[in-house]
Amino acid sequence: HSDHLALFIRIRLAKFLPRKNKRKRRFRHRPRRPRFLPSTRQPIDRTKLRDKHVKRAFQSHIASALQPSPDSDPDSPPSPDALDAAVTAAEKELLKGVRAKTKPWFALSADQLLPLCYARDSAHLRAHRCPTERNKRRLRDAKKHLDAAMEFAKQRWAMELAALVPTRPQFSELAAPPDLEEVRAAIKRMANGKAPGPSGVTSDAFRAMIWTEPDPEN
């Protein structure tokens, strides 16, 4: 009881005792240095070469840049530095721009299924609130479109995953019956003193028989 009274008095006196002024620590804002400096290289979109007109212009630009001078030998191949410079110049001239980011196949399938799921849910809610023939027909159509899209997505997933899983090698020789040498090697690996199988022949008898050579006349 005395300990509690002392604590109570201390709490009451703490209201009247002057508090120490704590100095607030001031943190100076330091600008962060970029970990990687931004690249000054101009972005190149090489997917534009899929267009046959851009590809033809790209090839002609490189060919015109690699034309031999009158003083050089026309049959000599261009140097690697000249070829690199010609390709770089053609890229800067014809392939300017940032490559458009394409979503992976599973993200594209999800983007196709989500709107159909939302349409099916809204049609179901509308048919539940107002069960008219028009709303029921809309619900059936929404379910039909969603089922078709899900079947297509399943086929796409199966095709993509089958391409990732390596095919199993076919060992046709495993289906053939074992020859005499394979049987002898298997019997040699058998341990002595083991219980016999349904035939009643022990492993010791099998190991004793493999040392007898078969008679070629019989």
CSV table of C-alpha atoms in Angstrom, one decimal:
chain,number,residue,atom,x,y,z
A,1,HIS,CA,0.0,0.0,0.0
A,2,SER,CA,2.9,2.4,0.8
A,3,ASP,CA,4.4,1.8,-2.7
A,4,HIS,CA,1.2,2.7,-4.3
A,5,LEU,CA,0.8,5.9,-2.2
A,6,ALA,CA,4.4,7.0,-3.1
A,7,LEU,CA,3.6,6.5,-6.8
A,8,PHE,CA,0.4,8.4,-6.5
A,9,ILE,CA,2.1,11.4,-4.8
A,10,ARG,CA,4.8,11.3,-7.5
A,11,ILE,CA,2.2,11.5,-10.2
A,12,ARG,CA,0.4,14.4,-8.5
A,13,LEU,CA,3.7,16.3,-8.0
A,14,ALA,CA,4.7,15.8,-11.6
A,15,LYS,CA,2.0,18.2,-12.7
A,16,PHE,CA,3.6,21.1,-10.8
A,17,LEU,CA,7.3,20.3,-11.4
A,18,PRO,CA,8.9,22.3,-14.3
A,19,ARG,CA,9.7,20.1,-17.3
A,20,LYS,CA,13.0,20.1,-19.0
A,21,ASN,CA,13.0,21.7,-22.4
A,22,LYS,CA,14.1,19.1,-24.9
A,23,ARG,CA,15.9,20.4,-27.9
A,24,LYS,CA,14.4,19.2,-31.1
A,25,ARG,CA,16.9,17.7,-33.4
A,26,ARG,CA,16.7,19.3,-36.8
A,27,PHE,CA,17.4,17.2,-39.7
A,28,ARG,CA,18.8,18.9,-42.7
A,29,HIS,CA,17.3,17.8,-46.0
A,30,ARG,CA,19.9,16.4,-48.2
A,31,PRO,CA,19.0,15.8,-51.8
A,32,ARG,CA,19.5,12.2,-52.8
A,33,ARG,CA,21.9,11.5,-55.5
A,34,PRO,CA,20.6,9.4,-58.3
A,35,ARG,CA,21.9,5.9,-58.2
A,36,PHE,CA,22.0,5.6,-62.0
A,37,LEU,CA,22.5,8.6,-64.3
A,38,PRO,CA,19.7,8.9,-66.9
A,39,SER,CA,20.7,7.6,-70.3
A,40,THR,CA,21.2,10.1,-73.0
A,41,ARG,CA,21.0,7.5,-75.7
A,42,GLN,CA,18.1,7.9,-78.1
A,43,PRO,CA,15.5,5.1,-77.8
A,44,ILE,CA,15.4,2.8,-80.8
A,45,ASP,CA,12.3,0.7,-81.7
A,46,ARG,CA,13.5,-2.3,-83.7
A,47,THR,CA,10.0,-3.8,-84.0
A,48,LYS,CA,9.4,-1.3,-86.8
A,49,LEU,CA,11.5,-3.6,-89.0
A,50,ARG,CA,8.5,-5.9,-89.2
A,51,ASP,CA,7.0,-3.5,-91.7
A,52,LYS,CA,8.3,-4.5,-95.1
A,53,HIS,CA,8.5,-0.8,-96.3
A,54,VAL,CA,10.6,0.2,-93.3
A,55,LYS,CA,12.8,-2.9,-93.7
A,56,ARG,CA,13.4,-2.1,-97.3
A,57,ALA,CA,14.3,1.5,-96.5
A,58,PHE,CA,16.6,0.3,-93.7
A,59,GLN,CA,18.4,-2.0,-96.1
A,60,SER,CA,18.8,0.7,-98.8
A,61,HIS,CA,20.1,3.2,-96.2
A,62,ILE,CA,22.8,0.8,-95.1
A,63,ALA,CA,23.7,-0.2,-98.7
A,64,SER,CA,24.1,3.5,-99.6
A,65,ALA,CA,26.3,4.2,-96.6
A,66,LEU,CA,28.5,1.2,-97.4
A,67,GLN,CA,29.1,2.1,-101.0
A,68,PRO,CA,32.9,1.9,-101.7
A,69,SER,CA,34.7,5.0,-102.6
A,70,PRO,CA,36.3,5.4,-106.0
A,71,ASP,CA,39.8,5.0,-104.6
A,72,SER,CA,39.1,1.7,-102.7
A,73,ASP,CA,38.7,-1.8,-104.1
A,74,PRO,CA,35.1,-2.5,-105.0
A,75,ASP,CA,35.4,-6.2,-104.2
A,76,SER,CA,36.8,-5.7,-100.7
A,77,PRO,CA,34.2,-6.2,-97.9
A,78,PRO,CA,33.4,-3.3,-95.6
A,79,SER,CA,35.1,-3.1,-92.3
A,80,PRO,CA,33.2,-4.0,-89.0
A,81,ASP,CA,33.5,-0.4,-87.8
A,82,ALA,CA,32.0,1.0,-91.0
A,83,LEU,CA,29.2,-1.6,-90.9
A,84,ASP,CA,28.5,-0.7,-87.2
A,85,ALA,CA,28.4,3.0,-88.0
A,86,ALA,CA,26.1,2.4,-91.0
A,87,VAL,CA,23.6,0.4,-88.9
A,88,THR,CA,23.7,2.9,-86.1
A,89,ALA,CA,23.0,5.8,-88.5
A,90,ALA,CA,20.1,3.8,-90.1
A,91,GLU,CA,18.6,3.1,-86.7
A,92,LYS,CA,18.8,6.8,-85.7
A,93,GLU,CA,17.2,7.8,-89.0
A,94,LEU,CA,14.4,5.2,-89.4
A,95,LEU,CA,13.8,3.5,-86.0
A,96,LYS,CA,13.3,6.4,-83.7
A,97,GLY,CA,10.8,6.0,-80.9
A,98,VAL,CA,10.1,3.9,-77.8
A,99,ARG,CA,9.1,0.3,-78.2
A,100,ALA,CA,5.5,-0.3,-77.2
A,101,LYS,CA,5.3,-2.7,-74.2
A,102,THR,CA,3.4,-5.8,-75.0
A,103,LYS,CA,1.6,-7.7,-72.3
A,104,PRO,CA,2.3,-11.4,-71.8
A,105,TRP,CA,-0.2,-13.9,-73.0
A,106,PHE,CA,-1.7,-14.7,-69.6
A,107,ALA,CA,-2.3,-11.0,-68.9
A,108,LEU,CA,-4.1,-10.6,-72.3
A,109,SER,CA,-6.3,-13.6,-71.5
A,110,ALA,CA,-7.2,-12.0,-68.1
A,111,ASP,CA,-8.0,-8.7,-69.9
A,112,GLN,CA,-10.4,-10.5,-72.2
A,113,LEU,CA,-12.1,-12.5,-69.4
A,114,LEU,CA,-12.6,-9.8,-66.8
A,115,PRO,CA,-15.0,-7.6,-68.9
A,116,LEU,CA,-17.1,-10.7,-69.8
A,117,CYS,CA,-17.2,-11.7,-66.1
A,118,TYR,CA,-18.4,-8.2,-65.2
A,119,ALA,CA,-21.0,-8.3,-68.0
A,120,ARG,CA,-22.3,-11.7,-66.8
A,121,ASP,CA,-22.6,-10.5,-63.2
A,122,SER,CA,-24.4,-7.4,-64.1
A,123,ALA,CA,-26.8,-9.3,-66.4
A,124,HIS,CA,-27.4,-11.8,-63.6
A,125,LEU,CA,-28.2,-9.0,-61.1
A,126,ARG,CA,-30.5,-7.3,-63.6
A,127,ALA,CA,-32.3,-10.6,-64.3
A,128,HIS,CA,-32.7,-11.3,-60.6
A,129,ARG,CA,-34.1,-7.8,-59.9
A,130,CYS,CA,-36.4,-7.7,-62.9
A,131,PRO,CA,-36.9,-11.2,-64.3
A,132,THR,CA,-38.2,-10.3,-67.8
A,133,GLU,CA,-37.6,-12.2,-71.0
A,134,ARG,CA,-35.3,-9.5,-72.3
A,135,ASN,CA,-33.1,-9.7,-69.2
A,136,LYS,CA,-33.1,-13.5,-69.2
A,137,ARG,CA,-32.0,-13.5,-72.8
A,138,ARG,CA,-29.2,-11.0,-72.0
A,139,LEU,CA,-28.1,-13.3,-69.2
A,140,ARG,CA,-28.0,-16.3,-71.5
A,141,ASP,CA,-26.0,-14.4,-74.1
A,142,ALA,CA,-23.5,-13.2,-71.5
A,143,LYS,CA,-23.0,-16.7,-70.2
A,144,LYS,CA,-22.5,-18.0,-73.7
A,145,HIS,CA,-19.8,-15.4,-74.5
A,146,LEU,CA,-18.1,-16.1,-71.2
A,147,ASP,CA,-18.0,-19.8,-71.7
A,148,ALA,CA,-16.6,-19.5,-75.2
A,149,ALA,CA,-13.9,-17.1,-74.0
A,150,MET,CA,-13.0,-19.4,-71.1
A,151,GLU,CA,-12.7,-22.4,-73.5
A,152,PHE,CA,-10.4,-20.4,-75.7
A,153,ALA,CA,-8.4,-19.3,-72.7
A,154,LYS,CA,-8.0,-22.9,-71.6
A,155,GLN,CA,-6.7,-24.0,-75.0
A,156,ARG,CA,-4.3,-21.0,-75.0
A,157,TRP,CA,-3.0,-21.9,-71.5
A,158,ALA,CA,-2.6,-25.6,-72.4
A,159,MET,CA,-0.7,-24.6,-75.6
A,160,GLU,CA,1.6,-22.2,-73.8
A,161,LEU,CA,2.3,-24.5,-70.9
A,162,ALA,CA,2.9,-27.4,-73.2
A,163,ALA,CA,5.6,-25.4,-75.0
A,164,LEU,CA,7.3,-24.7,-71.6
A,165,VAL,CA,7.3,-28.3,-70.5
A,166,PRO,CA,10.0,-30.4,-72.3
A,167,THR,CA,8.9,-33.5,-74.1
A,168,ARG,CA,9.7,-36.8,-72.6
A,169,PRO,CA,12.2,-38.8,-74.6
A,170,GLN,CA,10.9,-42.1,-76.1
A,171,PHE,CA,13.1,-45.1,-75.2
A,172,SER,CA,11.9,-47.8,-77.5
A,173,GLU,CA,14.7,-50.2,-76.3
A,174,LEU,CA,13.1,-50.4,-72.8
A,175,ALA,CA,10.1,-52.2,-74.2
A,176,ALA,CA,12.3,-55.0,-75.6
A,177,PRO,CA,12.9,-58.1,-73.4
A,178,PRO,CA,16.3,-58.3,-71.7
A,179,ASP,CA,19.1,-60.3,-73.2
A,180,LEU,CA,21.2,-62.9,-71.5
A,181,GLU,CA,24.0,-60.5,-70.5
A,182,GLU,CA,21.5,-58.1,-68.8
A,183,VAL,CA,20.0,-61.0,-66.8
A,184,ARG,CA,23.4,-62.2,-65.7
A,185,ALA,CA,24.3,-58.6,-64.6
A,186,ALA,CA,21.1,-58.4,-62.6
A,187,ILE,CA,21.7,-61.8,-60.9
A,188,LYS,CA,25.2,-60.7,-59.9
A,189,ARG,CA,23.8,-57.7,-58.1
A,190,MET,CA,21.5,-59.9,-56.0
A,191,ALA,CA,22.4,-60.4,-52.3
A,192,ASN,CA,22.9,-63.9,-50.8
A,193,GLY,CA,20.7,-65.3,-48.1
A,194,LYS,CA,17.5,-63.7,-49.1
A,195,ALA,CA,14.1,-65.3,-49.0
A,196,PRO,CA,13.0,-66.9,-52.3
A,197,GLY,CA,10.0,-65.7,-54.3
A,198,PRO,CA,6.9,-67.6,-55.5
A,199,SER,CA,9.1,-69.9,-57.5
A,200,GLY,CA,11.0,-71.1,-54.4
A,201,VAL,CA,14.4,-70.6,-56.1
A,202,THR,CA,16.8,-68.6,-53.8
A,203,SER,CA,19.2,-66.0,-54.9
A,204,ASP,CA,22.2,-68.3,-54.1
A,205,ALA,CA,20.9,-70.8,-56.7
A,206,PHE,CA,20.6,-68.1,-59.3
A,207,ARG,CA,24.1,-66.8,-58.6
A,208,ALA,CA,25.4,-70.4,-58.9
A,209,MET,CA,23.7,-70.9,-62.2
A,210,ILE,CA,25.2,-67.8,-64.0
A,211,TRP,CA,28.7,-69.2,-63.8
A,212,THR,CA,27.8,-72.3,-65.9
A,213,GLU,CA,28.3,-71.6,-69.6
A,214,PRO,CA,25.4,-72.8,-71.8
A,215,ASP,CA,26.2,-75.7,-74.2
A,216,PRO,CA,26.1,-74.3,-77.8
A,217,GLU,CA,25.1,-77.7,-79.2
A,218,ASN,CA,21.9,-77.9,-77.0
